[in-house]
mmCIF file with all atom_site columns, C-alpha atoms in Angstrom:
data_model
loop_
_atom_site.group_PDB
_atom_site.id
_atom_site.type_symbol
_atom_site.label_atom_id
_atom_site.label_alt_id
_atom_site.label_comp_id
_atom_site.label_asym_id
_atom_site.label_entity_id
_atom_site.label_seq_id
_atom_site.pdbx_PDB_ins_code
_atom_site.Cartn_x
_atom_site.Cartn_y
_atom_site.Cartn_z
_atom_site.occupancy
_atom_site.B_iso_or_equiv
_atom_site.pdbx_formal_charge
_atom_site.auth_seq_id
_atom_site.auth_comp_id
_atom_site.auth_asym_id
_atom_site.auth_atom_id
_atom_site.pdbx_PDB_model_num
ATOM 1   C CA . MET A 1 1   ? -10.826 24.358  -27.568 1.00 0.00 ? 249 MET A CA 1
ATOM 2   C CA . ASP A 1 2   ? -12.983 20.925  -28.596 1.00 0.00 ? 250 ASP A CA 1
ATOM 3   C CA . GLN A 1 3   ? -14.507 19.770  -25.296 1.00 0.00 ? 251 GLN A CA 1
ATOM 4   C CA . TRP A 1 4   ? -14.508 16.293  -26.753 1.00 0.00 ? 252 TRP A CA 1
ATOM 5   C CA . GLU A 1 5   ? -10.560 16.105  -26.994 1.00 0.00 ? 253 GLU A CA 1
ATOM 6   C CA . LEU A 1 6   ? -10.317 17.501  -23.662 1.00 0.00 ? 254 LEU A CA 1
ATOM 7   C CA . MET A 1 7   ? -12.742 14.672  -22.201 1.00 0.00 ? 255 MET A CA 1
ATOM 8   C CA . LEU A 1 8   ? -10.298 12.373  -24.391 1.00 0.00 ? 256 LEU A CA 1
ATOM 9   C CA . ARG A 1 9   ? -7.427  13.966  -22.287 1.00 0.00 ? 257 ARG A CA 1
ATOM 10  C CA . LEU A 1 10  ? -9.042  13.370  -18.960 1.00 0.00 ? 258 LEU A CA 1
ATOM 11  C CA . LEU A 1 11  ? -9.560  9.415   -20.205 1.00 0.00 ? 259 LEU A CA 1
ATOM 12  C CA . ILE A 1 12  ? -6.306  8.778   -21.485 1.00 0.00 ? 260 ILE A CA 1
ATOM 13  C CA . SER A 1 13  ? -4.927  10.482  -18.010 1.00 0.00 ? 261 SER A CA 1
ATOM 14  C CA . GLY A 1 14  ? -7.195  8.115   -15.907 1.00 0.00 ? 262 GLY A CA 1
ATOM 15  C CA . VAL A 1 15  ? -6.445  5.003   -18.195 1.00 0.00 ? 263 VAL A CA 1
ATOM 16  C CA . LEU A 1 16  ? -2.311  5.841   -17.839 1.00 0.00 ? 264 LEU A CA 1
ATOM 17  C CA . GLY A 1 17  ? -2.723  6.113   -14.109 1.00 0.00 ? 265 GLY A CA 1
ATOM 18  C CA . SER A 1 18  ? -5.124  3.310   -13.513 1.00 0.00 ? 266 SER A CA 1
ATOM 19  C CA . LEU A 1 19  ? -1.984  1.128   -15.508 1.00 0.00 ? 267 LEU A CA 1
ATOM 20  C CA . ILE A 1 20  ? 0.298   2.588   -12.734 1.00 0.00 ? 268 ILE A CA 1
ATOM 21  C CA . GLY A 1 21  ? -2.118  1.615   -9.826  1.00 0.00 ? 269 GLY A CA 1
ATOM 22  C CA . PHE A 1 22  ? -2.449  -1.926  -11.155 1.00 0.00 ? 270 PHE A CA 1
ATOM 23  C CA . GLU A 1 23  ? 0.970   -2.614  -10.800 1.00 0.00 ? 271 GLU A CA 1
ATOM 24  C CA . ARG A 1 24  ? 1.474   -1.323  -7.270  1.00 0.00 ? 272 ARG A CA 1
ATOM 25  C CA . ARG A 1 25  ? -1.924  -3.134  -5.976  1.00 0.00 ? 273 ARG A CA 1
ATOM 26  C CA . SER A 1 26  ? -0.349  -6.189  -7.660  1.00 0.00 ? 274 SER A CA 1
ATOM 27  C CA . HIS A 1 27  ? 2.288   -6.163  -5.121  1.00 0.00 ? 275 HIS A CA 1
ATOM 28  C CA . TYR A 1 28  ? 0.101   -5.081  -2.154  1.00 0.00 ? 276 TYR A CA 1
ATOM 29  C CA . LYS A 1 29  ? 1.324   -1.795  -1.951  1.00 0.00 ? 277 LYS A CA 1
ATOM 30  C CA . GLU A 1 30  ? -0.906  1.056   0.190   1.00 0.00 ? 278 GLU A CA 1
ATOM 31  C CA . ALA A 1 31  ? -1.690  3.249   -2.951  1.00 0.00 ? 279 ALA A CA 1
ATOM 32  C CA . GLY A 1 32  ? -3.388  1.003   -5.653  1.00 0.00 ? 280 GLY A CA 1
ATOM 33  C CA . LEU A 1 33  ? -5.525  1.304   -8.799  1.00 0.00 ? 281 LEU A CA 1
ATOM 34  C CA . ARG A 1 34  ? -8.240  3.791   -7.387  1.00 0.00 ? 282 ARG A CA 1
ATOM 35  C CA . THR A 1 35  ? -6.034  6.402   -5.962  1.00 0.00 ? 283 THR A CA 1
ATOM 36  C CA . HIS A 1 36  ? -3.636  6.749   -9.183  1.00 0.00 ? 284 HIS A CA 1
ATOM 37  C CA . PHE A 1 37  ? -6.641  6.825   -11.292 1.00 0.00 ? 285 PHE A CA 1
ATOM 38  C CA . VAL A 1 38  ? -8.104  9.706   -9.219  1.00 0.00 ? 286 VAL A CA 1
ATOM 39  C CA . VAL A 1 39  ? -4.364  11.597  -9.002  1.00 0.00 ? 287 VAL A CA 1
ATOM 40  C CA . ALA A 1 40  ? -4.026  11.143  -12.955 1.00 0.00 ? 288 ALA A CA 1
ATOM 41  C CA . LEU A 1 41  ? -7.418  12.238  -13.983 1.00 0.00 ? 289 LEU A CA 1
ATOM 42  C CA . GLY A 1 42  ? -7.442  15.315  -11.404 1.00 0.00 ? 290 GLY A CA 1
ATOM 43  C CA . SER A 1 43  ? -3.962  16.405  -12.431 1.00 0.00 ? 291 SER A CA 1
ATOM 44  C CA . ALA A 1 44  ? -5.126  16.226  -16.240 1.00 0.00 ? 292 ALA A CA 1
ATOM 45  C CA . LEU A 1 45  ? -8.390  18.324  -15.210 1.00 0.00 ? 293 LEU A CA 1
ATOM 46  C CA . ILE A 1 46  ? -6.555  21.179  -13.214 1.00 0.00 ? 294 ILE A CA 1
ATOM 47  C CA . MET A 1 47  ? -3.728  21.179  -16.039 1.00 0.00 ? 295 MET A CA 1
ATOM 48  C CA . ILE A 1 48  ? -6.699  21.554  -18.669 1.00 0.00 ? 296 ILE A CA 1
ATOM 49  C CA . VAL A 1 49  ? -8.552  24.512  -16.457 1.00 0.00 ? 297 VAL A CA 1
ATOM 50  C CA . SER A 1 50  ? -5.027  26.174  -16.002 1.00 0.00 ? 298 SER A CA 1
ATOM 51  C CA . LYS A 1 51  ? -4.442  26.455  -19.914 1.00 0.00 ? 299 LYS A CA 1
ATOM 52  C CA . TYR A 1 52  ? -7.649  26.438  -21.170 1.00 0.00 ? 300 TYR A CA 1
ATOM 53  C CA . GLY A 1 53  ? -10.415 27.753  -18.387 1.00 0.00 ? 301 GLY A CA 1
ATOM 54  C CA . PHE A 1 54  ? -9.360  31.713  -18.430 1.00 0.00 ? 302 PHE A CA 1
ATOM 55  C CA . MET A 1 55  ? -9.576  32.109  -22.151 1.00 0.00 ? 303 MET A CA 1
ATOM 56  C CA . ASP A 1 56  ? -12.300 34.517  -21.726 1.00 0.00 ? 304 ASP A CA 1
ATOM 57  C CA . LEU A 1 57  ? -9.896  36.857  -19.899 1.00 0.00 ? 305 LEU A CA 1
ATOM 58  C CA . ILE A 1 58  ? -7.326  37.078  -22.164 1.00 0.00 ? 306 ILE A CA 1
ATOM 59  C CA . ASN A 1 59  ? -8.378  39.946  -24.023 1.00 0.00 ? 307 ASN A CA 1
ATOM 60  C CA . THR A 1 60  ? -9.161  42.152  -21.051 1.00 0.00 ? 308 THR A CA 1
ATOM 61  C CA . GLN A 1 61  ? -7.213  44.997  -20.117 1.00 0.00 ? 309 GLN A CA 1
ATOM 62  C CA . SER A 1 62  ? -5.353  45.168  -17.089 1.00 0.00 ? 310 SER A CA 1
ATOM 63  C CA . VAL A 1 63  ? -5.493  41.481  -16.442 1.00 0.00 ? 311 VAL A CA 1
ATOM 64  C CA . SER A 1 64  ? -2.310  39.509  -16.976 1.00 0.00 ? 312 SER A CA 1
ATOM 65  C CA . LEU A 1 65  ? -2.616  35.531  -16.698 1.00 0.00 ? 313 LEU A CA 1
ATOM 66  C CA . ASP A 1 66  ? 0.202   32.898  -15.974 1.00 0.00 ? 314 ASP A CA 1
ATOM 67  C CA . PRO A 1 67  ? -1.470  29.552  -17.563 1.00 0.00 ? 315 PRO A CA 1
ATOM 68  C CA . SER A 1 68  ? 0.725   27.547  -15.409 1.00 0.00 ? 316 SER A CA 1
ATOM 69  C CA . ARG A 1 69  ? 0.283   28.749  -12.407 1.00 0.00 ? 317 ARG A CA 1
ATOM 70  C CA . VAL A 1 70  ? -2.621  26.557  -11.485 1.00 0.00 ? 318 VAL A CA 1
ATOM 71  C CA . ALA A 1 71  ? -1.139  23.455  -12.741 1.00 0.00 ? 319 ALA A CA 1
ATOM 72  C CA . ALA A 1 72  ? 1.921   24.336  -11.039 1.00 0.00 ? 320 ALA A CA 1
ATOM 73  C CA . GLN A 1 73  ? 0.482   23.697  -7.466  1.00 0.00 ? 321 GLN A CA 1
ATOM 74  C CA . VAL A 1 74  ? -0.204  20.165  -8.493  1.00 0.00 ? 322 VAL A CA 1
ATOM 75  C CA . VAL A 1 75  ? 3.750   19.374  -8.208  1.00 0.00 ? 323 VAL A CA 1
ATOM 76  C CA . SER A 1 76  ? 4.013   20.758  -4.350  1.00 0.00 ? 324 SER A CA 1
ATOM 77  C CA . GLY A 1 77  ? 0.312   19.193  -3.330  1.00 0.00 ? 325 GLY A CA 1
ATOM 78  C CA . ILE A 1 78  ? 0.864   15.910  -4.202  1.00 0.00 ? 326 ILE A CA 1
ATOM 79  C CA . GLY A 1 79  ? 3.482   15.915  -1.918  1.00 0.00 ? 327 GLY A CA 1
ATOM 80  C CA . PHE A 1 80  ? 0.896   15.817  0.998   1.00 0.00 ? 328 PHE A CA 1
ATOM 81  C CA . LEU A 1 81  ? -0.695  12.959  -0.660  1.00 0.00 ? 329 LEU A CA 1
ATOM 82  C CA . GLY A 1 82  ? 2.835   11.072  -1.060  1.00 0.00 ? 330 GLY A CA 1
ATOM 83  C CA . ALA A 1 83  ? 3.516   11.503  2.471   1.00 0.00 ? 331 ALA A CA 1
ATOM 84  C CA . GLY A 1 84  ? 0.416   9.393   3.431   1.00 0.00 ? 332 GLY A CA 1
ATOM 85  C CA . THR A 1 85  ? 1.669   6.154   1.916   1.00 0.00 ? 333 THR A CA 1
ATOM 86  C CA . ILE A 1 86  ? 5.173   6.333   3.783   1.00 0.00 ? 334 ILE A CA 1
ATOM 87  C CA . ILE A 1 87  ? 5.500   3.831   6.679   1.00 0.00 ? 335 ILE A CA 1
ATOM 88  C CA . VAL A 1 88  ? 8.706   4.110   9.390   1.00 0.00 ? 336 VAL A CA 1
ATOM 89  C CA . GLU A 1 89  ? 8.649   0.976   11.199  1.00 0.00 ? 337 GLU A CA 1
ATOM 90  C CA . HIS A 1 90  ? 11.506  -0.472  13.477  1.00 0.00 ? 338 HIS A CA 1
ATOM 91  C CA . GLN A 1 91  ? 14.034  1.864   11.454  1.00 0.00 ? 339 GLN A CA 1
ATOM 92  C CA . ASN A 1 92  ? 12.592  0.722   8.487   1.00 0.00 ? 340 ASN A CA 1
ATOM 93  C CA . VAL A 1 93  ? 11.165  3.153   5.533   1.00 0.00 ? 341 VAL A CA 1
ATOM 94  C CA . ARG A 1 94  ? 8.647   1.581   3.423   1.00 0.00 ? 342 ARG A CA 1
ATOM 95  C CA . GLY A 1 95  ? 6.368   3.249   0.988   1.00 0.00 ? 343 GLY A CA 1
ATOM 96  C CA . LEU A 1 96  ? 8.820   5.535   -1.096  1.00 0.00 ? 344 LEU A CA 1
ATOM 97  C CA . THR A 1 97  ? 8.307   3.997   -4.124  1.00 0.00 ? 345 THR A CA 1
ATOM 98  C CA . THR A 1 98  ? 4.781   4.234   -3.778  1.00 0.00 ? 346 THR A CA 1
ATOM 99  C CA . ALA A 1 99  ? 4.919   7.936   -2.961  1.00 0.00 ? 347 ALA A CA 1
ATOM 100 C CA . ALA A 1 100 ? 7.240   8.364   -6.221  1.00 0.00 ? 348 ALA A CA 1
ATOM 101 C CA . GLY A 1 101 ? 4.783   6.744   -8.194  1.00 0.00 ? 349 GLY A CA 1
ATOM 102 C CA . LEU A 1 102 ? 2.034   9.034   -7.182  1.00 0.00 ? 350 LEU A CA 1
ATOM 103 C CA . TRP A 1 103 ? 4.190   12.096  -7.827  1.00 0.00 ? 351 TRP A CA 1
ATOM 104 C CA . ALA A 1 104 ? 5.104   10.502  -11.278 1.00 0.00 ? 352 ALA A CA 1
ATOM 105 C CA . THR A 1 105 ? 1.480   9.766   -12.078 1.00 0.00 ? 353 THR A CA 1
ATOM 106 C CA . ALA A 1 106 ? 0.295   13.538  -11.148 1.00 0.00 ? 354 ALA A CA 1
ATOM 107 C CA . GLY A 1 107 ? 3.315   14.730  -14.231 1.00 0.00 ? 355 GLY A CA 1
ATOM 108 C CA . ILE A 1 108 ? 1.788   12.224  -16.632 1.00 0.00 ? 356 ILE A CA 1
ATOM 109 C CA . GLY A 1 109 ? -1.623  13.627  -15.809 1.00 0.00 ? 357 GLY A CA 1
ATOM 110 C CA . ILE A 1 110 ? -0.386  17.164  -16.176 1.00 0.00 ? 358 ILE A CA 1
ATOM 111 C CA . ALA A 1 111 ? 1.732   15.989  -19.394 1.00 0.00 ? 359 ALA A CA 1
ATOM 112 C CA . ILE A 1 112 ? -1.712  14.687  -20.687 1.00 0.00 ? 360 ILE A CA 1
ATOM 113 C CA . GLY A 1 113 ? -4.009  17.620  -19.881 1.00 0.00 ? 361 GLY A CA 1
ATOM 114 C CA . ALA A 1 114 ? -1.749  19.679  -21.608 1.00 0.00 ? 362 ALA A CA 1
ATOM 115 C CA . GLY A 1 115 ? -2.080  17.781  -24.736 1.00 0.00 ? 363 GLY A CA 1
ATOM 116 C CA . MET A 1 116 ? 1.398   16.087  -24.617 1.00 0.00 ? 364 MET A CA 1
ATOM 117 C CA . TYR A 1 117 ? 0.363   12.717  -25.275 1.00 0.00 ? 365 TYR A CA 1
ATOM 118 C CA . ILE A 1 118 ? 3.576   10.907  -26.481 1.00 0.00 ? 366 ILE A CA 1
ATOM 119 C CA . PRO A 1 119 ? 5.806   12.255  -23.447 1.00 0.00 ? 367 PRO A CA 1
ATOM 120 C CA . GLY A 1 120 ? 2.959   11.080  -20.899 1.00 0.00 ? 368 GLY A CA 1
ATOM 121 C CA . ILE A 1 121 ? 2.405   7.496   -22.562 1.00 0.00 ? 369 ILE A CA 1
ATOM 122 C CA . SER A 1 122 ? 6.068   6.945   -23.147 1.00 0.00 ? 370 SER A CA 1
ATOM 123 C CA . ALA A 1 123 ? 6.630   7.950   -19.322 1.00 0.00 ? 371 ALA A CA 1
ATOM 124 C CA . THR A 1 124 ? 4.123   5.602   -18.301 1.00 0.00 ? 372 THR A CA 1
ATOM 125 C CA . ALA A 1 125 ? 5.417   2.829   -20.081 1.00 0.00 ? 373 ALA A CA 1
ATOM 126 C CA . LEU A 1 126 ? 8.983   3.530   -18.932 1.00 0.00 ? 374 LEU A CA 1
ATOM 127 C CA . ILE A 1 127 ? 7.844   3.505   -14.888 1.00 0.00 ? 375 ILE A CA 1
ATOM 128 C CA . LEU A 1 128 ? 5.875   0.169   -15.632 1.00 0.00 ? 376 LEU A CA 1
ATOM 129 C CA . ILE A 1 129 ? 8.857   -1.411  -17.220 1.00 0.00 ? 377 ILE A CA 1
ATOM 130 C CA . GLY A 1 130 ? 11.145  -0.078  -14.439 1.00 0.00 ? 378 GLY A CA 1
ATOM 131 C CA . LEU A 1 131 ? 9.136   -0.918  -11.766 1.00 0.00 ? 379 LEU A CA 1
ATOM 132 C CA . GLU A 1 132 ? 8.913   -4.729  -13.027 1.00 0.00 ? 380 GLU A CA 1
ATOM 133 C CA . ILE A 1 133 ? 12.529  -4.820  -13.837 1.00 0.00 ? 381 ILE A CA 1
ATOM 134 C CA . PHE A 1 134 ? 14.069  -3.594  -10.254 1.00 0.00 ? 382 PHE A CA 1
ATOM 135 C CA . ASN A 1 135 ? 11.142  -5.531  -8.696  1.00 0.00 ? 383 ASN A CA 1
ATOM 136 C CA . LYS A 1 136 ? 12.490  -8.618  -10.055 1.00 0.00 ? 384 LYS A CA 1
ATOM 137 C CA . MET A 1 137 ? 16.421  -7.675  -9.333  1.00 0.00 ? 385 MET A CA 1
ATOM 138 C CA . GLN A 1 138 ? 15.466  -6.683  -5.946  1.00 0.00 ? 386 GLN A CA 1
ATOM 139 C CA . LYS A 1 139 ? 13.436  -10.180 -5.080  1.00 0.00 ? 387 LYS A CA 1
ATOM 140 C CA . THR A 1 140 ? 16.906  -11.854 -5.956  1.00 0.00 ? 388 THR A CA 1
ATOM 141 C CA . VAL A 1 141 ? 18.352  -10.601 -2.580  1.00 0.00 ? 389 VAL A CA 1
ATOM 142 C CA . MET A 1 142 ? 15.670  -10.401 0.239   1.00 0.00 ? 390 MET A CA 1
ATOM 143 C CA . TYR A 1 143 ? 16.441  -8.153  3.817   1.00 0.00 ? 391 TYR A CA 1
ATOM 144 C CA . SER A 1 144 ? 14.655  -8.342  6.547   1.00 0.00 ? 392 SER A CA 1
ATOM 145 C CA . THR A 1 145 ? 15.100  -6.508  9.792   1.00 0.00 ? 393 THR A CA 1
ATOM 146 C CA . GLY A 1 146 ? 15.483  -8.002  13.199  1.00 0.00 ? 394 GLY A CA 1
ATOM 147 C CA . ILE A 1 147 ? 15.452  -6.825  16.550  1.00 0.00 ? 395 ILE A CA 1
ATOM 148 C CA . ALA A 1 148 ? 16.608  -8.722  19.844  1.00 0.00 ? 396 ALA A CA 1
ATOM 149 C CA . ASP A 1 149 ? 16.086  -8.094  23.631  1.00 0.00 ? 397 ASP A CA 1
ATOM 150 C CA . VAL A 1 150 ? 18.605  -9.390  25.741  1.00 0.00 ? 398 VAL A CA 1
ATOM 151 C CA . SER A 1 151 ? 20.415  -8.718  29.055  1.00 0.00 ? 399 SER A CA 1
ATOM 152 C CA . VAL A 1 152 ? 23.844  -7.110  29.063  1.00 0.00 ? 400 VAL A CA 1
ATOM 153 C CA . GLU A 1 153 ? 25.802  -10.351 29.593  1.00 0.00 ? 401 GLU A CA 1
ATOM 154 C CA . GLY A 1 154 ? 23.847  -12.174 26.248  1.00 0.00 ? 402 GLY A CA 1
ATOM 155 C CA . ILE A 1 155 ? 25.449  -9.363  24.111  1.00 0.00 ? 403 ILE A CA 1
ATOM 156 C CA . ASN A 1 156 ? 28.265  -11.632 22.795  1.00 0.00 ? 404 ASN A CA 1
ATOM 157 C CA . PRO A 1 157 ? 26.490  -14.716 22.295  1.00 0.00 ? 405 PRO A CA 1
ATOM 158 C CA . VAL A 1 158 ? 23.732  -13.146 20.389  1.00 0.00 ? 406 VAL A CA 1
ATOM 159 C CA . LEU A 1 159 ? 26.454  -11.536 18.149  1.00 0.00 ? 407 LEU A CA 1
ATOM 160 C CA . ASP A 1 160 ? 28.369  -14.589 18.141  1.00 0.00 ? 408 ASP A CA 1
ATOM 161 C CA . VAL A 1 161 ? 24.937  -16.626 16.540  1.00 0.00 ? 409 VAL A CA 1
ATOM 162 C CA . LEU A 1 162 ? 24.783  -13.365 13.964  1.00 0.00 ? 410 LEU A CA 1
ATOM 163 C CA . LYS A 1 163 ? 28.284  -13.953 13.052  1.00 0.00 ? 411 LYS A CA 1
ATOM 164 C CA . ASN A 1 164 ? 28.303  -17.586 11.987  1.00 0.00 ? 412 ASN A CA 1
ATOM 165 C CA . SER A 1 165 ? 25.242  -17.593 10.349  1.00 0.00 ? 413 SER A CA 1
ATOM 166 C CA . LYS A 1 166 ? 25.103  -18.406 6.509   1.00 0.00 ? 414 LYS A CA 1
ATOM 167 C CA . VAL A 1 167 ? 23.676  -14.893 5.565   1.00 0.00 ? 415 VAL A CA 1
ATOM 168 C CA . ARG A 1 168 ? 24.825  -11.370 5.466   1.00 0.00 ? 416 ARG A CA 1
ATOM 169 C CA . VAL A 1 169 ? 24.329  -9.337  8.441   1.00 0.00 ? 417 VAL A CA 1
ATOM 170 C CA . SER A 1 170 ? 24.851  -5.540  8.506   1.00 0.00 ? 418 SER A CA 1
ATOM 171 C CA . ASN A 1 171 ? 23.769  -2.252  9.883   1.00 0.00 ? 419 ASN A CA 1
ATOM 172 C CA . ILE A 1 172 ? 24.214  -3.895  13.816  1.00 0.00 ? 420 ILE A CA 1
ATOM 173 C CA . GLN A 1 173 ? 23.017  -1.485  16.410  1.00 0.00 ? 421 GLN A CA 1
ATOM 174 C CA . VAL A 1 174 ? 23.339  -2.045  20.098  1.00 0.00 ? 422 VAL A CA 1
ATOM 175 C CA . ASN A 1 175 ? 21.001  0.733   21.922  1.00 0.00 ? 423 ASN A CA 1
ATOM 176 C CA . ARG A 1 176 ? 20.518  0.828   25.667  1.00 0.00 ? 424 ARG A CA 1
ATOM 177 C CA . ASN A 1 177 ? 17.033  -0.291  26.742  1.00 0.00 ? 425 ASN A CA 1
ATOM 178 C CA . HIS A 1 178 ? 15.652  -0.452  30.488  1.00 0.00 ? 426 HIS A CA 1
ATOM 179 C CA . LYS A 1 179 ? 15.937  -2.170  33.443  1.00 0.00 ? 427 LYS A CA 1
ATOM 180 C CA . VAL A 1 180 ? 13.626  -5.327  34.372  1.00 0.00 ? 428 VAL A CA 1
ATOM 181 C CA . ASN A 1 181 ? 14.047  -6.978  37.871  1.00 0.00 ? 429 ASN A CA 1
ATOM 182 C CA . ASN A 1 182 ? 17.122  -4.446  38.079  1.00 0.00 ? 430 ASN A CA 1
ATOM 183 C CA . VAL A 1 183 ? 18.805  -6.429  35.326  1.00 0.00 ? 431 VAL A CA 1
ATOM 184 C CA . SER A 1 184 ? 20.204  -4.219  32.591  1.00 0.00 ? 432 SER A CA 1
ATOM 185 C CA . GLU A 1 185 ? 18.577  -4.852  29.142  1.00 0.00 ? 433 GLU A CA 1
ATOM 186 C CA . VAL A 1 186 ? 19.922  -3.657  25.407  1.00 0.00 ? 434 VAL A CA 1
ATOM 187 C CA . ARG A 1 187 ? 18.259  -4.091  22.153  1.00 0.00 ? 435 ARG A CA 1
ATOM 188 C CA . ILE A 1 188 ? 20.258  -5.323  19.445  1.00 0.00 ? 436 ILE A CA 1
ATOM 189 C CA . ILE A 1 189 ? 18.908  -3.923  15.820  1.00 0.00 ? 437 ILE A CA 1
ATOM 190 C CA . PHE A 1 190 ? 20.379  -5.947  12.716  1.00 0.00 ? 438 PHE A CA 1
ATOM 191 C CA . ARG A 1 191 ? 19.629  -6.028  8.973   1.00 0.00 ? 439 ARG A CA 1
ATOM 192 C CA . LEU A 1 192 ? 19.393  -9.701  7.315   1.00 0.00 ? 440 LEU A CA 1
ATOM 193 C CA . TYR A 1 193 ? 20.432  -10.133 3.593   1.00 0.00 ? 441 TYR A CA 1
ATOM 194 C CA . THR A 1 194 ? 19.565  -13.721 2.282   1.00 0.00 ? 442 THR A CA 1
ATOM 195 C CA . ARG A 1 195 ? 17.906  -15.861 -0.728  1.00 0.00 ? 443 ARG A CA 1
ATOM 196 C CA . GLU A 1 196 ? 16.408  -18.422 1.485   1.00 0.00 ? 444 GLU A CA 1
ATOM 197 C CA . GLN A 1 197 ? 13.554  -17.453 3.913   1.00 0.00 ? 445 GLN A CA 1
ATOM 198 C CA . ASP A 1 198 ? 14.175  -20.760 5.840   1.00 0.00 ? 446 ASP A CA 1
ATOM 199 C CA . GLU A 1 199 ? 18.031  -19.203 6.748   1.00 0.00 ? 447 GLU A CA 1
ATOM 200 C CA . ILE A 1 200 ? 16.030  -16.137 8.637   1.00 0.00 ? 448 ILE A CA 1
ATOM 201 C CA . LYS A 1 201 ? 13.637  -18.789 10.372  1.00 0.00 ? 449 LYS A CA 1
ATOM 202 C CA . GLN A 1 202 ? 16.721  -20.716 11.659  1.00 0.00 ? 450 GLN A CA 1
ATOM 203 C CA . ILE A 1 203 ? 18.417  -17.697 12.660  1.00 0.00 ? 451 ILE A CA 1
ATOM 204 C CA . MET A 1 204 ? 15.558  -16.850 14.724  1.00 0.00 ? 452 MET A CA 1
ATOM 205 C CA . ILE A 1 205 ? 15.225  -20.111 16.306  1.00 0.00 ? 453 ILE A CA 1
ATOM 206 C CA . SER A 1 206 ? 19.027  -20.071 17.395  1.00 0.00 ? 454 SER A CA 1
ATOM 207 C CA . LEU A 1 207 ? 18.784  -16.351 18.785  1.00 0.00 ? 455 LEU A CA 1
ATOM 208 C CA . LEU A 1 208 ? 15.378  -17.703 20.756  1.00 0.00 ? 456 LEU A CA 1
ATOM 209 C CA . ARG A 1 209 ? 17.572  -20.703 22.024  1.00 0.00 ? 457 ARG A CA 1
ATOM 210 C CA . THR A 1 210 ? 20.381  -18.228 23.466  1.00 0.00 ? 458 THR A CA 1
ATOM 211 C CA . LYS A 1 211 ? 20.751  -17.806 26.867  1.00 0.00 ? 459 LYS A CA 1
ATOM 212 C CA . ASN A 1 212 ? 19.429  -14.075 28.256  1.00 0.00 ? 460 ASN A CA 1
ATOM 213 C CA . VAL A 1 213 ? 17.561  -13.631 24.896  1.00 0.00 ? 461 VAL A CA 1
ATOM 214 C CA . LYS A 1 214 ? 14.047  -11.914 25.942  1.00 0.00 ? 462 LYS A CA 1
ATOM 215 C CA . ASN A 1 215 ? 12.541  -11.490 22.600  1.00 0.00 ? 463 ASN A CA 1
ATOM 216 C CA . VAL A 1 216 ? 13.293  -11.810 18.939  1.00 0.00 ? 464 VAL A CA 1
ATOM 217 C CA . ASN A 1 217 ? 11.312  -10.204 16.122  1.00 0.00 ? 465 ASN A CA 1
ATOM 218 C CA . ILE A 1 218 ? 12.526  -10.656 12.326  1.00 0.00 ? 466 ILE A CA 1
ATOM 219 C CA . GLU A 1 219 ? 10.371  -8.879  9.860   1.00 0.00 ? 467 GLU A CA 1
#
């Protein structure tokens, strides 16, 4: 195999991975340009080694080779890297799209490393187009997760504030918290859907003005 063509495959893989990484970094995600660049280039290198690195052993007797065996480990191995970008906070999961992007970037690197230029480039274009389209669709309706610590007597007033607000409220959970000065407290967890950030601020102000509300946090 021509060594220059193999170098070209590495270069193309790095460029394609960088494009996806740039899109992720432009939205302030955890894994950005450098991470996707290294994942794509490394996946292509592993694929090249898996496919061409043992050519001198093919004619050796009693030696059987599976050219896909080394490359197959990329698919499972990339999962550990993707897991590092997933964050669970206040029962809200973030980073799944970035983790999936790393997994897809590894697939693109494998495809280019195997010499499948058109599928690899097509997959990159489709991922970029899909991320931009769905990101714009998601921005039309924003959602925030809120947490309110209140005494038992303050549950109904808080629920009334959420019910009478102008935004859509869902996933309301009431969990028993702890006792402070022998007063039982509960934690109310809810999700707000709206297009206006000012409406979320107004809800927070209304909750803080409600009697028996200890703390409110909306993210």
